[in-house]
Tab-separated table of C-alpha atoms in Angstrom:
chain	number	residue	atom	x	y	z
E	1274	UNK	CA	-18.947	-24.478	-26.105
E	1275	UNK	CA	-19.322	-21.517	-28.340
E	1276	UNK	CA	-20.310	-21.548	-31.924
E	1277	UNK	CA	-17.878	-19.669	-34.048
E	1278	UNK	CA	-20.525	-18.233	-36.356
E	1279	UNK	CA	-22.541	-16.693	-33.602
E	1280	UNK	CA	-19.765	-14.510	-32.330
E	1281	UNK	CA	-20.538	-10.879	-32.690
E	1282	UNK	CA	-17.178	-9.517	-33.716
E	1283	UNK	CA	-15.551	-9.987	-37.056
E	1284	UNK	CA	-12.247	-11.788	-36.651
E	1285	UNK	CA	-10.991	-10.491	-39.973
E	1286	UNK	CA	-11.546	-6.860	-39.201
E	1287	UNK	CA	-8.530	-4.696	-38.605
E	1288	UNK	CA	-7.628	-4.677	-34.982
E	1289	UNK	CA	-8.516	-1.187	-33.999
E	1290	UNK	CA	-5.757	0.234	-31.908
E	1291	UNK	CA	-7.728	3.081	-30.454
E	1292	UNK	CA	-10.489	1.007	-28.963
E	1293	UNK	CA	-8.034	-1.480	-27.633
E	1294	UNK	CA	-6.026	1.150	-25.917
E	1295	UNK	CA	-8.941	2.925	-24.394
E	1296	UNK	CA	-10.154	-0.382	-23.044
E	1297	UNK	CA	-6.796	-0.990	-21.498
E	1298	UNK	CA	-6.792	2.422	-19.975
E	1299	UNK	CA	-10.195	1.767	-18.497
E	1300	UNK	CA	-9.014	-1.402	-16.899
E	1301	UNK	CA	-6.506	0.349	-14.760
E	1302	UNK	CA	-6.792	3.375	-12.613
E	1303	UNK	CA	-3.552	5.265	-12.706
E	1304	UNK	CA	-2.529	7.458	-9.868
E	1305	UNK	CA	0.348	9.665	-10.838
E	1306	UNK	CA	2.400	12.362	-9.312
E	1307	UNK	CA	3.910	15.384	-10.939
E	1308	UNK	CA	6.382	17.828	-9.594
E	1309	UNK	CA	5.663	21.479	-9.617
E	1310	UNK	CA	7.849	24.306	-8.549
E	1311	UNK	CA	9.485	23.958	-5.210
E	1312	UNK	CA	8.209	21.235	-2.976
E	1313	UNK	CA	4.802	21.291	-4.562
E	1314	UNK	CA	3.295	18.361	-6.341
E	1315	UNK	CA	0.181	17.381	-8.211
E	1316	UNK	CA	-1.646	14.092	-8.048
E	1317	UNK	CA	-3.669	12.901	-10.987
E	1318	UNK	CA	-6.188	10.112	-10.955
E	1319	UNK	CA	-6.873	8.761	-14.384
E	1320	UNK	CA	-9.243	6.117	-15.601
E	1321	UNK	CA	-11.937	6.048	-12.966
E	1322	UNK	CA	-14.828	3.811	-13.988
E	1323	UNK	CA	-17.643	5.635	-15.665
E	1324	UNK	CA	-20.218	4.556	-13.141
E	1325	UNK	CA	-18.847	7.048	-10.680
E	1326	UNK	CA	-19.676	10.676	-10.631
E	1327	UNK	CA	-16.370	12.476	-10.659
E	1328	UNK	CA	-17.789	15.658	-9.268
E	1329	UNK	CA	-19.074	13.922	-6.201
E	1330	UNK	CA	-15.875	11.979	-5.734
E	1331	UNK	CA	-13.860	15.141	-6.005
E	1332	UNK	CA	-16.032	16.857	-3.472
E	1333	UNK	CA	-15.542	14.065	-0.976
E	1334	UNK	CA	-11.836	13.825	-1.630
E	1335	UNK	CA	-11.303	17.536	-1.304
E	1336	UNK	CA	-12.964	17.554	2.050
E	1337	UNK	CA	-11.320	14.409	3.251
E	1338	UNK	CA	-7.768	15.106	2.255
E	1339	UNK	CA	-7.973	18.831	2.780
E	1340	UNK	CA	-6.716	19.753	-0.639
E	1341	UNK	CA	-8.022	21.480	-3.664
E	1342	UNK	CA	-8.589	19.771	-6.943
E	1343	UNK	CA	-10.243	19.950	-10.305
E	1344	UNK	CA	-11.559	17.760	-13.015
E	1345	UNK	CA	-9.580	18.117	-16.173
E	1346	UNK	CA	-11.116	17.039	-19.418
E	1347	UNK	CA	-8.405	15.503	-21.479
E	1348	UNK	CA	-8.982	14.597	-25.082
E	1349	UNK	CA	-7.244	11.243	-24.823
E	1350	UNK	CA	-7.563	10.228	-21.240
E	1351	UNK	CA	-11.050	11.442	-20.545
E	1352	UNK	CA	-11.855	13.102	-17.295
E	1353	UNK	CA	-8.955	13.204	-14.919
E	1354	UNK	CA	-9.100	14.236	-11.316
E	1355	UNK	CA	-6.288	16.528	-10.399
E	1356	UNK	CA	-5.398	17.174	-6.795
E	1357	UNK	CA	-2.954	19.443	-5.101
E	1358	UNK	CA	-0.165	17.816	-3.227
E	1359	UNK	CA	0.983	14.262	-2.980
E	1360	UNK	CA	-2.254	12.399	-2.325
E	1361	UNK	CA	-1.339	9.116	-3.924
E	1362	UNK	CA	-1.541	7.023	-0.809
E	1363	UNK	CA	-4.700	8.697	0.399
E	1364	UNK	CA	-6.407	8.350	-2.929
E	1365	UNK	CA	-5.462	4.715	-3.218
E	1366	UNK	CA	-6.818	3.961	0.193
E	1367	UNK	CA	-9.946	5.890	-0.595
E	1368	UNK	CA	-10.523	3.947	-3.800
E	1369	UNK	CA	-10.113	0.629	-2.049
E	1370	UNK	CA	-11.915	1.458	1.151
E	1371	UNK	CA	-15.029	-0.606	1.648
E	1372	UNK	CA	-16.743	1.538	4.223
E	1373	UNK	CA	-16.468	5.044	2.944
E	1374	UNK	CA	-14.656	4.590	-0.297
E	1375	UNK	CA	-15.348	3.232	-3.747
E	1376	UNK	CA	-14.724	-0.446	-2.943
E	1377	UNK	CA	-12.529	-0.936	-5.936
E	1378	UNK	CA	-10.242	-3.856	-6.453
E	1379	UNK	CA	-6.688	-2.964	-5.441
E	1380	UNK	CA	-5.416	-4.851	-8.462
E	1381	UNK	CA	-6.962	-2.372	-10.824
E	1382	UNK	CA	-5.122	0.532	-9.297
E	1383	UNK	CA	-1.635	1.433	-10.369
E	1384	UNK	CA	0.321	3.948	-8.429
E	1385	UNK	CA	3.102	5.586	-10.375
E	1386	UNK	CA	5.881	7.858	-9.438
E	1387	UNK	CA	8.759	7.635	-7.074
F	1065	UNK	CA	26.015	-15.582	-13.613
F	1066	UNK	CA	23.926	-12.534	-13.305
F	1067	UNK	CA	23.817	-12.649	-9.566
F	1068	UNK	CA	26.487	-10.925	-7.610
F	1069	UNK	CA	25.739	-11.726	-4.049
F	1070	UNK	CA	25.044	-14.938	-2.321
F	1071	UNK	CA	21.822	-14.772	-0.472
F	1072	UNK	CA	22.292	-15.719	3.121
F	1073	UNK	CA	19.335	-18.024	3.209
F	1074	UNK	CA	19.561	-21.011	0.939
F	1075	UNK	CA	16.914	-21.556	-1.633
F	1076	UNK	CA	14.660	-24.002	0.040
F	1077	UNK	CA	12.190	-24.937	-2.563
F	1078	UNK	CA	14.384	-25.991	-5.372
F	1079	UNK	CA	14.901	-29.639	-4.532
F	1080	UNK	CA	12.695	-32.307	-3.205
F	1081	UNK	CA	15.362	-34.780	-2.227
F	1082	UNK	CA	19.079	-34.514	-1.937
F	1083	UNK	CA	21.398	-37.481	-1.623
F	1084	UNK	CA	24.708	-36.972	0.056
F	1085	UNK	CA	27.724	-39.198	-0.031
F	1086	UNK	CA	27.275	-41.090	3.199
F	1087	UNK	CA	23.818	-40.354	4.362
F	1088	UNK	CA	20.540	-39.697	2.774
F	1089	UNK	CA	18.495	-36.712	3.728
F	1090	UNK	CA	14.982	-36.929	2.477
F	1091	UNK	CA	12.667	-34.002	2.345
F	1092	UNK	CA	9.112	-34.982	1.994
F	1093	UNK	CA	6.353	-33.040	0.395
F	1094	UNK	CA	4.968	-31.808	3.671
F	1095	UNK	CA	8.278	-30.398	4.719
F	1096	UNK	CA	9.313	-33.091	7.126
F	1097	UNK	CA	12.932	-34.025	7.024
F	1098	UNK	CA	14.233	-37.475	7.703
F	1099	UNK	CA	17.885	-38.267	8.059
F	1100	UNK	CA	19.266	-41.716	7.528
F	1101	UNK	CA	22.890	-41.836	8.581
F	1102	UNK	CA	23.002	-45.550	9.305
F	1103	UNK	CA	20.646	-48.433	9.740
F	1104	UNK	CA	20.345	-47.655	13.400
F	1105	UNK	CA	19.649	-44.059	12.828
F	1106	UNK	CA	17.181	-44.973	10.161
F	1107	UNK	CA	15.282	-46.982	12.657
F	1108	UNK	CA	15.366	-44.124	15.063
F	1109	UNK	CA	14.144	-41.650	12.607
F	1110	UNK	CA	11.471	-43.976	11.424
F	1111	UNK	CA	10.416	-44.398	14.985
F	1112	UNK	CA	10.493	-40.737	15.634
F	1113	UNK	CA	8.704	-40.109	12.443
F	1114	UNK	CA	5.807	-42.440	12.977
F	1115	UNK	CA	4.321	-40.882	16.086
F	1116	UNK	CA	4.001	-37.504	14.474
F	1117	UNK	CA	0.895	-38.665	12.686
F	1118	UNK	CA	-1.147	-40.443	15.342
F	1119	UNK	CA	-2.022	-37.337	17.336
F	1120	UNK	CA	-4.152	-36.173	14.480
F	1121	UNK	CA	-6.166	-39.324	14.417
F	1122	UNK	CA	-6.200	-39.218	18.167
F	1123	UNK	CA	-7.449	-35.754	18.039
F	1124	UNK	CA	-10.078	-36.690	15.536
F	1125	UNK	CA	-11.117	-39.642	17.633
F	1126	UNK	CA	-11.285	-37.385	20.582
F	1127	UNK	CA	-13.388	-35.024	18.624
F	1128	UNK	CA	-15.961	-37.579	17.627
F	1129	UNK	CA	-16.053	-39.214	20.995
F	1130	UNK	CA	-14.437	-36.867	23.400
F	1131	UNK	CA	-15.344	-38.528	26.638
F	1132	UNK	CA	-14.086	-42.023	26.061
F	1133	UNK	CA	-11.521	-42.194	23.350
F	1134	UNK	CA	-8.537	-40.253	24.617
F	1135	UNK	CA	-7.833	-42.184	27.758
F	1136	UNK	CA	-7.312	-45.467	26.027
F	1137	UNK	CA	-5.649	-44.258	22.902
F	1138	UNK	CA	-3.426	-41.700	24.381
F	1139	UNK	CA	-2.007	-43.658	27.264
F	1140	UNK	CA	-0.017	-46.296	25.393
F	1141	UNK	CA	1.282	-43.771	22.966
F	1142	UNK	CA	2.604	-41.732	25.818
F	1143	UNK	CA	4.394	-44.638	27.375
F	1144	UNK	CA	6.146	-45.466	24.179
F	1145	UNK	CA	7.389	-41.941	23.582
F	1146	UNK	CA	10.083	-40.064	25.276
F	1147	UNK	CA	10.020	-36.397	25.968
F	1148	UNK	CA	11.337	-35.134	22.725
F	1149	UNK	CA	8.496	-36.917	21.084
F	1150	UNK	CA	6.074	-34.992	23.189
F	1151	UNK	CA	7.508	-31.836	21.909
F	1152	UNK	CA	7.035	-32.975	18.389
F	1153	UNK	CA	3.522	-33.975	19.024
F	1154	UNK	CA	2.838	-30.613	20.455
F	1155	UNK	CA	4.089	-29.028	17.295
F	1156	UNK	CA	1.781	-31.111	15.260
F	1157	UNK	CA	-1.236	-30.265	17.282
F	1158	UNK	CA	-0.373	-26.618	17.123
F	1159	UNK	CA	-0.338	-26.815	13.392
F	1160	UNK	CA	-3.651	-28.533	13.236
F	1161	UNK	CA	-5.053	-25.992	15.562
F	1162	UNK	CA	-4.697	-23.436	12.848
F	1163	UNK	CA	-6.277	-25.689	10.292
F	1164	UNK	CA	-8.966	-27.221	12.413
F	1165	UNK	CA	-9.491	-25.397	15.611
F	1166	UNK	CA	-11.761	-27.772	17.370
F	1167	UNK	CA	-10.018	-31.016	16.665
F	1168	UNK	CA	-6.727	-29.538	17.655
F	1169	UNK	CA	-8.180	-28.176	20.818
F	1170	UNK	CA	-9.255	-31.637	21.750
F	1171	UNK	CA	-5.895	-33.024	20.834
F	1172	UNK	CA	-4.113	-30.436	22.869
F	1173	UNK	CA	-6.359	-31.127	25.765
F	1174	UNK	CA	-5.520	-34.790	25.557
F	1175	UNK	CA	-1.863	-34.100	25.575
F	1176	UNK	CA	-1.700	-31.369	28.067
F	1177	UNK	CA	-3.481	-33.165	30.766
F	1178	UNK	CA	-4.097	-36.799	31.035
F	1179	UNK	CA	-4.800	-35.915	34.594
F	1180	UNK	CA	-8.343	-35.995	35.747
F	1181	UNK	CA	-8.918	-32.356	36.385
F	1182	UNK	CA	-8.697	-31.649	32.720
F	1183	UNK	CA	-11.064	-34.426	31.874
F	1184	UNK	CA	-13.601	-33.160	34.297
F	1185	UNK	CA	-13.359	-29.739	32.897
F	1186	UNK	CA	-14.068	-31.071	29.479
F	1187	UNK	CA	-16.991	-33.164	30.549
F	1188	UNK	CA	-18.585	-30.297	32.327
F	1189	UNK	CA	-18.143	-28.049	29.431
F	1190	UNK	CA	-20.157	-30.214	27.101
F	1191	UNK	CA	-23.364	-28.456	28.005
F	1192	UNK	CA	-23.307	-25.472	25.750
F	1193	UNK	CA	-21.172	-24.571	22.816
F	1194	UNK	CA	-19.920	-21.373	24.301
F	1195	UNK	CA	-18.862	-23.092	27.445
F	1196	UNK	CA	-17.178	-25.686	25.379
F	1197	UNK	CA	-15.225	-23.136	23.464
F	1198	UNK	CA	-14.090	-21.354	26.574
F	1199	UNK	CA	-13.065	-24.625	28.107
F	1200	UNK	CA	-11.160	-25.518	25.011
F	1201	UNK	CA	-9.267	-22.323	25.126
F	1202	UNK	CA	-8.488	-22.968	28.742
F	1203	UNK	CA	-7.525	-26.508	27.888
F	1204	UNK	CA	-5.259	-25.271	25.144
F	1205	UNK	CA	-3.532	-22.944	27.505
F	1206	UNK	CA	-3.122	-25.707	30.012
F	1207	UNK	CA	-1.850	-27.978	27.293
F	1208	UNK	CA	0.688	-25.434	26.176
F	1209	UNK	CA	1.965	-25.009	29.686
F	1210	UNK	CA	2.344	-28.706	30.046
F	1211	UNK	CA	4.097	-28.995	26.745
F	1212	UNK	CA	6.453	-26.204	27.609
F	1213	UNK	CA	7.462	-27.966	30.749
F	1214	UNK	CA	8.180	-31.055	28.788
F	1215	UNK	CA	9.858	-29.205	26.016
F	1216	UNK	CA	12.409	-27.744	28.355
F	1217	UNK	CA	14.022	-31.047	29.051
F	1218	UNK	CA	15.009	-32.368	25.633
F	1219	UNK	CA	16.841	-29.166	24.897
F	1220	UNK	CA	19.179	-29.859	27.727
F	1221	UNK	CA	19.678	-33.379	26.562
F	1222	UNK	CA	20.193	-32.789	22.903
F	1223	UNK	CA	23.430	-30.935	22.780
F	1224	UNK	CA	26.607	-31.668	20.981
F	1225	UNK	CA	28.533	-30.534	17.999
F	1226	UNK	CA	27.066	-31.914	14.827
F	1227	UNK	CA	30.268	-31.433	12.880
F	1228	UNK	CA	32.411	-33.222	15.384
F	1229	UNK	CA	29.803	-35.830	16.058
F	1230	UNK	CA	29.569	-35.440	19.778
F	1231	UNK	CA	26.660	-35.461	22.194
F	1232	UNK	CA	23.467	-36.344	20.445
F	1233	UNK	CA	25.217	-36.574	17.109
F	1234	UNK	CA	27.486	-39.495	18.016
F	1235	UNK	CA	27.303	-42.336	15.593
F	1236	UNK	CA	25.806	-44.962	17.873
F	1237	UNK	CA	23.504	-42.595	19.673
F	1238	UNK	CA	20.098	-44.212	19.833
F	1239	UNK	CA	18.105	-41.315	21.173
F	1240	UNK	CA	15.762	-39.807	18.646
F	1241	UNK	CA	16.835	-36.365	17.623
F	1242	UNK	CA	14.295	-33.599	17.677
F	1243	UNK	CA	12.913	-32.265	14.464
F	1244	UNK	CA	14.401	-28.784	14.783
F	1245	UNK	CA	17.885	-30.150	15.273
F	1246	UNK	CA	17.567	-32.452	12.316
F	1247	UNK	CA	16.267	-29.638	10.178
F	1248	UNK	CA	19.092	-27.339	11.138
F	1249	UNK	CA	21.540	-30.141	10.426
F	1250	UNK	CA	19.981	-30.683	7.037
F	1251	UNK	CA	20.372	-27.079	6.011
F	1252	UNK	CA	23.856	-26.931	7.443
F	1253	UNK	CA	24.887	-29.869	5.346
F	1254	UNK	CA	23.123	-28.507	2.326
F	1255	UNK	CA	25.028	-25.248	2.566
F	1256	UNK	CA	28.302	-27.003	3.262
F	1257	UNK	CA	28.271	-29.489	0.470
F	1258	UNK	CA	26.747	-27.268	-2.174
F	1259	UNK	CA	28.175	-23.817	-1.756
F	1260	UNK	CA	27.007	-22.796	-5.186
F	1261	UNK	CA	23.507	-23.959	-4.488
F	1262	UNK	CA	22.566	-20.856	-2.600
F	1263	UNK	CA	23.657	-18.533	-5.337
F	1264	UNK	CA	21.973	-20.290	-8.215
F	1265	UNK	CA	18.470	-19.073	-8.838
F	1266	UNK	CA	18.704	-16.593	-6.036
F	1267	UNK	CA	16.619	-13.525	-6.396
F	1268	UNK	CA	19.288	-11.288	-5.062
F	1269	UNK	CA	20.034	-9.064	-7.939
F	1270	UNK	CA	22.210	-6.060	-7.659
F	1271	UNK	CA	22.596	-2.957	-9.694
F	1272	UNK	CA	24.868	-0.108	-8.818
F	1273	UNK	CA	23.025	2.663	-7.009
F	1274	UNK	CA	21.987	5.474	-9.307
F	1275	UNK	CA	24.155	8.535	-9.082
F	1276	UNK	CA	22.154	11.685	-8.874
F	1277	UNK	CA	23.468	15.171	-9.087
F	1278	UNK	CA	21.640	18.412	-9.218
F	1279	UNK	CA	22.108	20.560	-12.223
F	1280	UNK	CA	21.141	24.049	-11.339
F	1281	UNK	CA	17.991	24.223	-9.337
F	1282	UNK	CA	15.460	22.346	-11.361
F	1283	UNK	CA	17.243	19.538	-13.098
F	1284	UNK	CA	18.666	16.269	-11.948
F	1285	UNK	CA	21.499	14.452	-13.643
F	1286	UNK	CA	21.344	10.719	-13.585
F	1287	UNK	CA	24.975	9.806	-14.007
F	1288	UNK	CA	25.392	6.098	-14.370
F	1289	UNK	CA	22.450	5.224	-16.541
F	1290	UNK	CA	24.501	3.388	-19.212
F	1291	UNK	CA	26.144	1.356	-16.512
F	1292	UNK	CA	22.831	0.330	-15.023
F	1293	UNK	CA	21.324	-0.392	-18.405
F	1294	UNK	CA	24.241	-2.633	-19.256
F	1295	UNK	CA	23.788	-4.484	-16.040
F	1296	UNK	CA	20.099	-4.970	-16.690
F	1297	UNK	CA	20.644	-5.725	-20.372
F	1298	UNK	CA	18.078	-3.215	-21.442
F	1299	UNK	CA	18.304	-0.422	-23.917
F	1300	UNK	CA	18.801	3.045	-22.542
F	1301	UNK	CA	15.837	4.374	-24.460
F	1302	UNK	CA	13.537	1.901	-22.850
F	1303	UNK	CA	14.734	2.727	-19.383
F	1304	UNK	CA	14.618	6.458	-19.933
F	1305	UNK	CA	11.145	6.340	-21.366
F	1306	UNK	CA	10.020	4.359	-18.363
F	1307	UNK	CA	11.670	6.802	-16.012
F	1308	UNK	CA	10.031	9.763	-17.679
F	1309	UNK	CA	6.658	8.083	-17.731
F	1310	UNK	CA	6.831	7.200	-14.082
F	1311	UNK	CA	8.212	10.463	-12.879
F	1312	UNK	CA	5.847	12.418	-15.053
F	1313	UNK	CA	8.553	14.623	-16.462
F	1314	UNK	CA	10.750	14.963	-19.459
F	1315	UNK	CA	14.425	15.357	-20.024
F	1316	UNK	CA	17.302	14.818	-22.342
F	1317	UNK	CA	20.570	13.015	-22.560
F	1318	UNK	CA	23.711	15.019	-22.039
F	1319	UNK	CA	27.155	13.954	-23.135
F	1320	UNK	CA	28.705	10.734	-21.878
F	1321	UNK	CA	25.344	9.035	-21.618
F	1322	UNK	CA	24.138	11.109	-18.735
F	1323	UNK	CA	20.475	11.649	-18.404
F	1324	UNK	CA	19.118	15.031	-17.472
F	1325	UNK	CA	15.732	14.859	-15.828
F	1326	UNK	CA	13.599	17.874	-15.279
F	1327	UNK	CA	12.595	18.276	-11.696
F	1328	UNK	CA	14.264	17.553	-8.419
F	1329	UNK	CA	14.734	13.932	-7.609
F	1330	UNK	CA	16.670	12.266	-4.908
F	1331	UNK	CA	18.667	9.150	-5.363
F	1332	UNK	CA	16.186	7.202	-3.276
F	1333	UNK	CA	13.308	8.157	-5.520
F	1334	UNK	CA	15.124	7.164	-8.674
F	1335	UNK	CA	16.094	3.932	-7.022
F	1336	UNK	CA	12.471	3.187	-6.264
F	1337	UNK	CA	11.498	3.716	-9.855
F	1338	UNK	CA	14.348	1.546	-11.038
F	1339	UNK	CA	13.248	-1.147	-8.661
F	1340	UNK	CA	9.777	-1.023	-10.154
F	1341	UNK	CA	11.296	-1.218	-13.599
F	1342	UNK	CA	13.280	-4.285	-12.675
F	1343	UNK	CA	10.250	-5.998	-11.252
F	1344	UNK	CA	8.202	-5.234	-14.299
F	1345	UNK	CA	10.637	-5.496	-17.159
F	1346	UNK	CA	13.664	-7.425	-15.997
F	1347	UNK	CA	12.917	-10.246	-13.626
F	1348	UNK	CA	11.321	-13.405	-14.878
F	1349	UNK	CA	7.996	-13.934	-13.185
F	1350	UNK	CA	8.333	-17.694	-13.147
F	1351	UNK	CA	11.844	-18.250	-11.850
F	1352	UNK	CA	12.668	-14.750	-10.673
F	1353	UNK	CA	15.958	-14.747	-12.422
F	1354	UNK	CA	17.151	-11.514	-13.913
F	1355	UNK	CA	18.856	-13.240	-16.779
F	1356	UNK	CA	16.276	-12.177	-19.304
F	1357	UNK	CA	16.036	-10.499	-22.626
F	1358	UNK	CA	13.518	-7.964	-23.799
F	1359	UNK	CA	12.654	-7.954	-27.437
F	1360	UNK	CA	9.946	-6.999	-29.778
F	1361	UNK	CA	7.776	-9.886	-30.738
F	1362	UNK	CA	5.222	-9.969	-33.484
F	1363	UNK	CA	2.560	-7.268	-33.671
F	1364	UNK	CA	4.347	-4.592	-31.693
F	1365	UNK	CA	4.288	-6.340	-28.373
F	1366	UNK	CA	7.252	-6.597	-26.123
F	1367	UNK	CA	8.230	-9.965	-24.773
F	1368	UNK	CA	10.608	-11.014	-22.068
F	1369	UNK	CA	12.514	-14.192	-22.711
F	1370	UNK	CA	14.081	-15.830	-19.738
F	1371	UNK	CA	17.453	-17.461	-20.336
F	1372	UNK	CA	17.272	-19.295	-17.082
F	1373	UNK	CA	14.015	-21.185	-17.341
F	1374	UNK	CA	13.074	-20.431	-20.919
F	1375	UNK	CA	9.731	-18.865	-20.193
F	1376	UNK	CA	8.333	-16.066	-22.252
F	1377	UNK	CA	5.905	-13.425	-21.199
F	1378	UNK	CA	4.556	-10.264	-22.669
F	1379	UNK	CA	4.972	-6.957	-20.956
F	1380	UNK	CA	2.949	-3.824	-21.310
F	1381	UNK	CA	4.318	-1.068	-23.398
F	1382	UNK	CA	5.405	2.030	-21.570
F	1383	UNK	CA	2.725	4.635	-21.680
F	1384	UNK	CA	2.830	8.138	-20.448
F	1385	UNK	CA	-0.543	8.889	-19.060
F	1386	UNK	CA	-2.185	12.169	-18.538
F	1387	UNK	CA	0.227	14.834	-17.564
F	1388	UNK	CA	-1.110	17.978	-16.132
F	1389	UNK	CA	0.110	21.247	-17.406
F	1390	UNK	CA	2.630	22.575	-14.977
F	1391	UNK	CA	4.175	25.973	-15.097
F	1392	UNK	CA	3.068	29.197	-16.497
F	1393	UNK	CA	0.262	29.155	-18.925
F	1394	UNK	CA	1.524	32.068	-20.865
F	1395	UNK	CA	4.737	30.243	-21.634
F	1396	UNK	CA	2.814	27.227	-22.856
F	1397	UNK	CA	0.727	29.320	-25.177
F	1398	UNK	CA	3.618	31.089	-26.765
F	1399	UNK	CA	6.071	28.221	-26.804
């Protein structure tokens, strides 16, 4: 049972789109792929939980998958990890992996692209 | 009907019981099938049906009192059954083995060997748990061997054409028919008498394969987008926006409804994306039918209405996420 008066949020306030969307984005981790020139591709990992240090993750990933990568600071999406090449599968496995990964729930990860 | 192809396997979950003109085929909740062609047959099937449960209790009895119970309980049951029954029993115990390893092991041991060597083995192995387990495994193996030997025989016996009603299927045949045969007969009849049954509610949903051509070196033309959209009953804009979001590119529509996508894509890749689209925005999650409609509900949310089962669910709006800047920086700055 919850008492309606004790709820912290105001039900009559305007539903703020921005906060809602950012929350949604935080729920899911999106792994995307982008084509570059030729056979080259880019992999972007968006929406990693804030409890992780992106720099450290990137360092591990770069070593593990033998690719270069950067952290891009996007105004809307926050910090996005950008990797060279198609690393979608590797990244997904890394995020889920219990032993040497981030132990994330596979349901929170969305892999996009073809 | 939105479905084009008949799926080759009939939809098995849709009906609990089906009554045919002359005989009743009853599917029970646990998946057992009983056929009642005549009074005689009904008796047979009832008979054949009953013993499929005792082994469990036997097994349980054996589990609680492994040294005494099986000999008395198992022996009469064995006399009353013929070989096909044994096979059935074996099936049952195999199933329970998955659910309850130990009880099943005991049950299998009972079945496999009512001979004394097995019993001795079991008695000896009571000392420690590990020994017991090993013995059980051994007993299981022994039991399986025994069951296989017995299972060989009914196969030879139970032959005959079920359509013509020969062999085991003759009208006044009193031998109990094995479960597998009955089950196959049931599905045969089901497919025969209801040819449309397989197609209704089938999840086989077909769209024409996307036609992809290369325009120049860096663009792909997606030729039959309007066709596919019509088939899916979705607006072209929705599909294109999804495609662009997923592929992480942009593009434009050329004349005749063709879509020009930046980047090189093969037909297979586009097909994959379309498949994802169908799963997310076309098929109904409850009944899996593709006969659905996408429309804007209140407060800017998209809803899928299913025409088949009437369910309604909300779907996420298409969002293009972060897209990295690709290409020359100088161009981006100036352009």
